[in-house]
Tab-separated table of C-alpha atoms in Angstrom:
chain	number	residue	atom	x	y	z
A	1	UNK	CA	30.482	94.804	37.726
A	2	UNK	CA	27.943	93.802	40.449
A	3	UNK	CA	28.899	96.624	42.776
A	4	UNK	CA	26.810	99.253	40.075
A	5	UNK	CA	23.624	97.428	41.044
A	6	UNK	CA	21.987	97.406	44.004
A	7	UNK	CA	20.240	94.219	45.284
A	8	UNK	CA	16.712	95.060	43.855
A	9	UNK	CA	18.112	95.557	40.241
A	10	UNK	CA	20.119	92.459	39.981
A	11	UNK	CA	17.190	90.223	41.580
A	12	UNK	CA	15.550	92.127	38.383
A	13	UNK	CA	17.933	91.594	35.938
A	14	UNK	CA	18.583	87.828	36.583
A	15	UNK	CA	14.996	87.621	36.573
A	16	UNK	CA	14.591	89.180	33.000
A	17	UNK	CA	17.398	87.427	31.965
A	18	UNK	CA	15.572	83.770	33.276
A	19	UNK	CA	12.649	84.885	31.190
A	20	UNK	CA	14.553	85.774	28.601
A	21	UNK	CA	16.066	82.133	28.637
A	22	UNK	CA	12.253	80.739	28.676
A	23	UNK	CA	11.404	82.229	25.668
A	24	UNK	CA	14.747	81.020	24.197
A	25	UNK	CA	13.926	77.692	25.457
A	26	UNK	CA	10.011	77.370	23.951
A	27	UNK	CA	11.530	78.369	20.805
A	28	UNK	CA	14.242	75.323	21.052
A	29	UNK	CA	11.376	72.910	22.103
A	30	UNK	CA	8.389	74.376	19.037
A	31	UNK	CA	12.180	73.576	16.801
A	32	UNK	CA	13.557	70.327	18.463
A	33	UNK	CA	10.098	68.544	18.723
A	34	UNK	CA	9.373	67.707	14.781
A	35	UNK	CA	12.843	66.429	14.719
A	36	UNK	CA	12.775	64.606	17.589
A	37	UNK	CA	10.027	62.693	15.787
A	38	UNK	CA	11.987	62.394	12.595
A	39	UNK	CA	15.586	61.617	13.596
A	40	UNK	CA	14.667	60.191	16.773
A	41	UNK	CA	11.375	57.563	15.724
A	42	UNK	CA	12.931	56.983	12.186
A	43	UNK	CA	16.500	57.779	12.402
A	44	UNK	CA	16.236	59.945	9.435
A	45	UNK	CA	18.912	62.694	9.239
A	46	UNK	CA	16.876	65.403	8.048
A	47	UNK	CA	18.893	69.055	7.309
A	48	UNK	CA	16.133	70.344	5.681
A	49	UNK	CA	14.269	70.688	8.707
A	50	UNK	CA	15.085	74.190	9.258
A	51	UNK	CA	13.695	74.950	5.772
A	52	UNK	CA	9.892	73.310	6.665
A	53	UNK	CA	10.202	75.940	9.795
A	54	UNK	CA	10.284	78.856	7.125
A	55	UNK	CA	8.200	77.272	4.941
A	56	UNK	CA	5.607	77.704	8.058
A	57	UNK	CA	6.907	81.546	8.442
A	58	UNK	CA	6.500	82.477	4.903
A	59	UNK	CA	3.112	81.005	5.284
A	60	UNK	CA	2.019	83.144	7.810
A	61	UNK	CA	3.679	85.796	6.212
A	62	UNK	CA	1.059	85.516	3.555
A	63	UNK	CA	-1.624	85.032	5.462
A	64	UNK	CA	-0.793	88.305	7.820
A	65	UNK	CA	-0.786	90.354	4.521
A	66	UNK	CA	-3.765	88.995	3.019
A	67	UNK	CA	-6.065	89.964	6.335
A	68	UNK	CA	-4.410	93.118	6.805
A	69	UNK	CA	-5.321	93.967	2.898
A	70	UNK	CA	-8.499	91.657	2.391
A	71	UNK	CA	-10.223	90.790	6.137
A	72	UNK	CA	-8.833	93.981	8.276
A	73	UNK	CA	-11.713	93.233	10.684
A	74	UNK	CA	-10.655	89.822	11.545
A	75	UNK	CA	-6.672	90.202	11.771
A	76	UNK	CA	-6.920	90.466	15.518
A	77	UNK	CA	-7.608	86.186	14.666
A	78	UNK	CA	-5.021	85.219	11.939
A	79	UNK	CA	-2.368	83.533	13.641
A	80	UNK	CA	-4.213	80.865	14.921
A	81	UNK	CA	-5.372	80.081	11.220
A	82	UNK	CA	-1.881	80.869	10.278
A	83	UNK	CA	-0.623	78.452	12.295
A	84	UNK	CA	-2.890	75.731	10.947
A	85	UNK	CA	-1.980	76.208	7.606
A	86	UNK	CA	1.528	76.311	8.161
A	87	UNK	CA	0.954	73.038	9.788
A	88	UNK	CA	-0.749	71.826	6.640
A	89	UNK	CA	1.741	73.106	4.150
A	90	UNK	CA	4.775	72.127	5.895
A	91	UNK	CA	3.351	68.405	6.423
A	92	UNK	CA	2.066	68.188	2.881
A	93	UNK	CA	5.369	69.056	1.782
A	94	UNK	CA	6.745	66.048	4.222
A	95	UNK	CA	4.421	63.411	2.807
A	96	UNK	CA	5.568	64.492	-0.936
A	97	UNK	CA	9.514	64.164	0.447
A	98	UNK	CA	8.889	61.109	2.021
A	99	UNK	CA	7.305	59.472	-0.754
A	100	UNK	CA	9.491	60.900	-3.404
A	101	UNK	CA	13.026	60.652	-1.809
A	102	UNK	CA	12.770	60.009	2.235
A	103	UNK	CA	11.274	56.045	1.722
A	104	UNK	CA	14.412	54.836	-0.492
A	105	UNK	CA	17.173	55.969	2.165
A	106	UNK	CA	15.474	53.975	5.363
A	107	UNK	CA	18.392	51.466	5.481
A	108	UNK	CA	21.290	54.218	4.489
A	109	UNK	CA	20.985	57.093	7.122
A	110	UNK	CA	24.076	58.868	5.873
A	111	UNK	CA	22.381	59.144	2.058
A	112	UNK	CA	19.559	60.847	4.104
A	113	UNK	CA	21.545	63.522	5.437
A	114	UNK	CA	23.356	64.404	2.009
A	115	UNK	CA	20.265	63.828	0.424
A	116	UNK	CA	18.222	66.336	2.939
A	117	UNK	CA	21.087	68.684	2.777
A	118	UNK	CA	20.210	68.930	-1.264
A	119	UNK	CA	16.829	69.222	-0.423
A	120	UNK	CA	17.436	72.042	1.611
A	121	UNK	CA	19.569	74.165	-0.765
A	122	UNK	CA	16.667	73.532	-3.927
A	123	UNK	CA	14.259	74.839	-0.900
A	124	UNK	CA	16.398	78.184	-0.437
A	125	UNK	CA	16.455	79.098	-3.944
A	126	UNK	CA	12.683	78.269	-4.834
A	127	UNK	CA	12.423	81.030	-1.607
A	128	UNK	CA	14.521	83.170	-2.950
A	129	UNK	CA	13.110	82.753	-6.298
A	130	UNK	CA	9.180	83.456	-4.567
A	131	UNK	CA	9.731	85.640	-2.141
A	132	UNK	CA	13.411	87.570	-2.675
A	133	UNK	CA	16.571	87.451	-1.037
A	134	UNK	CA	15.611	90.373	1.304
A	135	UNK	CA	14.349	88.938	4.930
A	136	UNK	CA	10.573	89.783	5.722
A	137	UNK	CA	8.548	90.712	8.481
A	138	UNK	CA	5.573	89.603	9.675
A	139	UNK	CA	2.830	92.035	11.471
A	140	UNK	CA	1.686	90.571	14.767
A	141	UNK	CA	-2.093	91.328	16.353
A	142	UNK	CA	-2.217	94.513	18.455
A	143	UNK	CA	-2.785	91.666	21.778
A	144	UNK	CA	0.380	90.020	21.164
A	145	UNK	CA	2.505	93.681	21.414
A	146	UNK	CA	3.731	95.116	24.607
A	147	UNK	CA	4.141	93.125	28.105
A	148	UNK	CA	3.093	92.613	31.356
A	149	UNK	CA	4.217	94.290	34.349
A	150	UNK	CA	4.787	91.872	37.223
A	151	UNK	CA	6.787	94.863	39.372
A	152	UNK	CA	8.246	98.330	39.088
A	153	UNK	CA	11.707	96.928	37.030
A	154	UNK	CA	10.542	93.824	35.936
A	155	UNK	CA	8.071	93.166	32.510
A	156	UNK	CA	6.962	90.407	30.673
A	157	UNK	CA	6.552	90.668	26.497
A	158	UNK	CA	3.577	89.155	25.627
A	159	UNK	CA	4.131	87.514	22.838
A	160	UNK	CA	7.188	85.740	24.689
A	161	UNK	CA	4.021	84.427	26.440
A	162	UNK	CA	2.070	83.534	24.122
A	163	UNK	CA	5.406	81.209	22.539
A	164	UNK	CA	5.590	79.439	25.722
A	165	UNK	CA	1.834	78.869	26.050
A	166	UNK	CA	2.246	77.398	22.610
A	167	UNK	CA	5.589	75.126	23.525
A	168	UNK	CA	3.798	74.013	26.493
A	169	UNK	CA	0.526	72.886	23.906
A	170	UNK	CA	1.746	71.566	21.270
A	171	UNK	CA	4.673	69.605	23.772
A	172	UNK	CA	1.378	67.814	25.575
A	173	UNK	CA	0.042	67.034	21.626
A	174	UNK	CA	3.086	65.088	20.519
A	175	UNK	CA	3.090	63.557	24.212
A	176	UNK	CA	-0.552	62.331	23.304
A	177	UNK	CA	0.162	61.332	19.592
A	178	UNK	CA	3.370	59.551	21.217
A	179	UNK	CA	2.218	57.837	23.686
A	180	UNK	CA	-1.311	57.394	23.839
A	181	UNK	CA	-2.834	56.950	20.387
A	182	UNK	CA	-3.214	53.791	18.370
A	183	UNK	CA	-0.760	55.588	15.643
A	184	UNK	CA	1.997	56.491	18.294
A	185	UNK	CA	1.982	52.749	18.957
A	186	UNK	CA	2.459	51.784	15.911
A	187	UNK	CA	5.067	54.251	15.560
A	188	UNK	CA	7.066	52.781	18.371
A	189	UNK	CA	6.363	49.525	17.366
A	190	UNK	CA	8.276	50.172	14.280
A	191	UNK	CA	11.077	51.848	16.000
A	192	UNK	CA	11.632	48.720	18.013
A	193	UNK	CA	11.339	45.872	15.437
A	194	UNK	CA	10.038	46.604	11.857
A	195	UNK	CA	9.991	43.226	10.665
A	196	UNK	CA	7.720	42.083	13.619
A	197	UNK	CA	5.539	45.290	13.197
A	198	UNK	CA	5.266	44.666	9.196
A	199	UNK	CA	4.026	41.236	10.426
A	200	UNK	CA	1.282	41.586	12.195
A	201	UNK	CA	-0.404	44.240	9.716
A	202	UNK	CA	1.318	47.456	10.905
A	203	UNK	CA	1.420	49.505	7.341
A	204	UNK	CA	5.005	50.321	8.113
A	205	UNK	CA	5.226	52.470	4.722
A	206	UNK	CA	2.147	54.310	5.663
A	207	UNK	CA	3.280	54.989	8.959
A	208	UNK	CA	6.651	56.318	8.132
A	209	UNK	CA	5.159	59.014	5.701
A	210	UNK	CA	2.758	59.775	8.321
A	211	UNK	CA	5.114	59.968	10.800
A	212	UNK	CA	7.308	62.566	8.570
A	213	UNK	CA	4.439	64.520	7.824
A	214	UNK	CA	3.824	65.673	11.358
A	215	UNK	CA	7.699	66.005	12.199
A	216	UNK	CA	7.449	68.570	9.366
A	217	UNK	CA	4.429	70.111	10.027
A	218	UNK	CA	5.267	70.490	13.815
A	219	UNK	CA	8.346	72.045	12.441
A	220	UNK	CA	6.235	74.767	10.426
A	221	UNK	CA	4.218	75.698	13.494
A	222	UNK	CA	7.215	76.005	15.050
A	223	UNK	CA	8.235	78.625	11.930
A	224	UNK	CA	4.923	80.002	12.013
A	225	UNK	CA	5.757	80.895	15.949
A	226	UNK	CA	9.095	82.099	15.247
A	227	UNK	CA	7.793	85.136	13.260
A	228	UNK	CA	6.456	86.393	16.338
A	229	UNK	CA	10.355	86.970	17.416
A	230	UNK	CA	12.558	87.083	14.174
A	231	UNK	CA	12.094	88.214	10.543
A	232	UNK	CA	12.120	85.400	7.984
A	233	UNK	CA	14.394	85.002	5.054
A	234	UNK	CA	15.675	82.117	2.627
A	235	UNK	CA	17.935	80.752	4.724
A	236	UNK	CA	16.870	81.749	7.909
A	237	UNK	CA	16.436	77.877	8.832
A	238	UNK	CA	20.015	77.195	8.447
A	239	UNK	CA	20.746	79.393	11.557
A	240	UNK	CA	18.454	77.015	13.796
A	241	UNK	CA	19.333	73.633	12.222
A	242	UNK	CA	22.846	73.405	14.802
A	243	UNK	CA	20.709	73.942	17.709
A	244	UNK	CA	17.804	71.715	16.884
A	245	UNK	CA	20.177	68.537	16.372
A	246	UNK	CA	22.358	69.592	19.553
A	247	UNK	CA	18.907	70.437	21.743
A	248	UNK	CA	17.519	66.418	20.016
A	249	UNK	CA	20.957	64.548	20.201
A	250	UNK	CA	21.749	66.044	23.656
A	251	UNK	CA	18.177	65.097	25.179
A	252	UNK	CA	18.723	61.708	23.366
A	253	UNK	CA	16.925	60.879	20.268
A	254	UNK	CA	13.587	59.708	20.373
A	255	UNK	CA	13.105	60.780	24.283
A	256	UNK	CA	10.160	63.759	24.562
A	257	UNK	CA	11.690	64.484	28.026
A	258	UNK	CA	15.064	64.680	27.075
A	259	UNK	CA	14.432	66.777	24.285
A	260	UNK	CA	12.187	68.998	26.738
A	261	UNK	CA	15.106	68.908	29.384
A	262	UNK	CA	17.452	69.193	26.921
A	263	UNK	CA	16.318	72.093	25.741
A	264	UNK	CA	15.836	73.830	28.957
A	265	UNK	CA	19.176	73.738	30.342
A	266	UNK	CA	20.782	74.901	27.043
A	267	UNK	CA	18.595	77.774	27.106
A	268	UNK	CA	19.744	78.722	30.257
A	269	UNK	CA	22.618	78.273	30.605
A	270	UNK	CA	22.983	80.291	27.042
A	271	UNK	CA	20.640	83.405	28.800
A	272	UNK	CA	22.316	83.453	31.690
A	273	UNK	CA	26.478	83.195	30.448
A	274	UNK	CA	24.776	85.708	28.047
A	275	UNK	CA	24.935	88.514	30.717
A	276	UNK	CA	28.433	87.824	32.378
A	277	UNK	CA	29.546	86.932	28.680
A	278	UNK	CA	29.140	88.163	24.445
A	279	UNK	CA	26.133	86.277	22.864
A	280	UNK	CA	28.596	84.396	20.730
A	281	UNK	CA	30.841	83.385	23.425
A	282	UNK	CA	27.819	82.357	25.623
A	283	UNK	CA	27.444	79.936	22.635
A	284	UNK	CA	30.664	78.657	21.877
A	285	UNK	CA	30.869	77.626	25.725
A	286	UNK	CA	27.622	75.911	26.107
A	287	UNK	CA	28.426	73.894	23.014
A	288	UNK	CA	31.572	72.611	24.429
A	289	UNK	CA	29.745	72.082	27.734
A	290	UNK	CA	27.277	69.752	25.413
A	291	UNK	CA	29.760	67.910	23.965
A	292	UNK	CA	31.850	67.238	27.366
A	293	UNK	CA	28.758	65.651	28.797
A	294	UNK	CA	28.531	63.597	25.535
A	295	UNK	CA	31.585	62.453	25.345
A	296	UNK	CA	30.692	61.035	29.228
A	297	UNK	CA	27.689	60.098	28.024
A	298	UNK	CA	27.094	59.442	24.524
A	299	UNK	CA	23.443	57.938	24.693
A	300	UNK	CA	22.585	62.041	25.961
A	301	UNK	CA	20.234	62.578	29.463
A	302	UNK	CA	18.263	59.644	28.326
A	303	UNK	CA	18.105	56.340	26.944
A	304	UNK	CA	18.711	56.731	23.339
A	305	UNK	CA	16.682	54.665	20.753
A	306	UNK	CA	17.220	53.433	16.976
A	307	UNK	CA	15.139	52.271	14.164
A	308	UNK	CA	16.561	48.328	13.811
C-alpha cells in the first residue's frame, strides 16, 4: 500500500494522522480529567459522567442560538461564556447529586455505579423530553473554521487547535486546584485517611460535594468543547463513558499524569492503527492492548490510590 505514495506524502499523511491523534487525545484528557477527580479522589463510580458532558453541550447549544438570534454582534465571543456556564450548570447539577444521592453511597462503591447508571438513564429522557431525540448542532465562530497551513500537503483545523489549547489549560487548572491550593489538600487529605482529616476540622462532607461539583463541571467544559467536533444528542455521553474509565483506570486513578499519559498513548496508538486498520478495529485492538498491560499491571502507569 506504501508503494502508491511517494516519500513526501507519507511524511504528510503520518503527520496528519499524529495530529489527528492530538486532537483525539485533548478530547480524552477535557473527558478523563472530571473523572479522574471523581473516581480517582473519591472512588465514586460515576456512569453518569458522560451525561454532565452533554449537559455542558446542550448548554452551549443554547447559548450559540440565543447570540446568533439575540446578540449577532457579539457571537464572534460566545464560547468562552458558553463554556463558563456549562461549567456552572454541570457543577450545580453535581452539588444537587451529591447531596441528594452521591453522600449516602461513600462506603458502598458498587451502589454508586448502579445508582449513577439510573441517574444517567432519568438524564437521557429529561434530554430527550427538552430537546428531542434528533442530535443537534452547534454553530462555531467564523475564527474557529478552516486551518492552518504549515506546508503544501499538510493543514491544521483550527478548532482542533483551539481543543488542545483548551486541554492543555484547563489540565494546568486541576494541576493547581490539585496540588497547590488549600482545598486540593484537603482533598488529598481525605483520600488518604478520612477519619484523621474529619479530626482535625477538615469539613469532609463539604469537601466531597465540592469536590464532585468540579469533577462535573470540568466534565461539562469538556461537553461544551466537544461541540466544536461532534453534534450532541441524548445519549451522546454514553459513547464516551468506555473511553473515559479506560483513559482514568489505565493512567491509574487519582494520578493527573497518568491520566494525561494515559490518554496520549491511547490516542495514538488509536490514530495511527486507524490508517493501516478500520476505525473499529483500531479500537477493538487498543482495548485489548489496555487490558494486557493491566493484567501485568493492575495498579495502571502509576501508583493507584483509594479513598480508606
Amino acid at each position: 500500500m506504501f508503494s502508491d505514495y511517494t516519500a513526501s506524502e507519507l511524511g504528510a499523511i503520518f503527520a496528519m494522522q499524529g495530529f489527528a491523534g492530538l486532537i483525539l487525545f485533548s478530547v480524552f484528557v477535557l473527558m478523563a480529567l472530571g473523572l479522574a477527580i471523581i473516581f480517582g479522589q473519591m472512588g465514586v463510580i460515576n456512569m453518569a459522567h458522560g451525561e454532565f458532558m452533554i449537559l455542558g453541550a446542550y448548554v452551549t447549544y443554547l447559548l450559540s442560538n440565543f447570540f446568533a438570534d439575540y446578540i449577532p454582534a457579539l457571537f464572534s465571543m460566545y464560547f468562552f461564556l458558553a463554556m463558563l456556564c456549562a461549567f456552572v450548570a454541570s457543577g450545580a447539577l453535581g452539588l444537587l447529586v451529591e447531596w441528594a444521592l452521591i453522600r449516602h453511597l461513600y462506603k458502598r462503591p458498587l451502589d454508586t455505579l448502579l445508582a449513577t447508571w439510573g441517574l444517567s438513564l432519568i438524564l437521557q429522557q429529561i434530554y430527550r423530553s427538552v430537546f428531542g431525540a434528533r442530535e443537534v448542532g452547534v454553530t462555531i465562530p467564523d475564527w474557529m473554521m478552516g486551518s492552518l497551513p504549515l506546508t503544501d500537503m499538510i493543514e491544521i483545523p483550527i478548532n482542533g487547535i483551539f481543543v488542545m489549547v483548551l486541554a492543555v489549560s484547563i489540565s494546568i487548572a486541576v494541576y493547581v486546584m490539585m496540588y497547590r491550593s488549600r482545598w486540593g489538600q484537603q482533598v488529598r487529605a481525605i483520600n488518604n485517611n478520612r477519619q484523621m482529616a474529619d479530626a482535625v476540622g477538615i469539613n469532609t462532607a463539604w469537601t466531597d460535594r465540592m469536590t464532585f461539583a468540579i469533577g462535573c463541571g470540568v466534565a461539562g467544559v469538556a461537553g461544551s468543547a466537544f461541540t466544536m467536533i461532534g453534534s450532541t444528542g441524548p445519549t451522546a455521553g454514553q459513547q464516551y463513558i468506555v473511553d473515559t474509565f479506560l483513559v482514568v483506570v489505565f493512567g491509574g486513578a487519582g494520578s493527573l499524569l497518568g491520566t494525561i499519559a494515559s490518554a496520549f498513548s491511547i490516542s495514538q496508538a488509536q490514530s495511527i492503527m486507524e490508517f493501516f486498520l478500520s476505525g473499529s478495529m483500531a479500537k477493538v485492538l487498543t482495548l485489548l492492548t489496555v487490558v494486557c498491560i493491566l493484567m501485568l499491571r493492575p495498579q495502571g502507569l502509576f501508583t493507584l490510590k483509594l479513598r480508606k
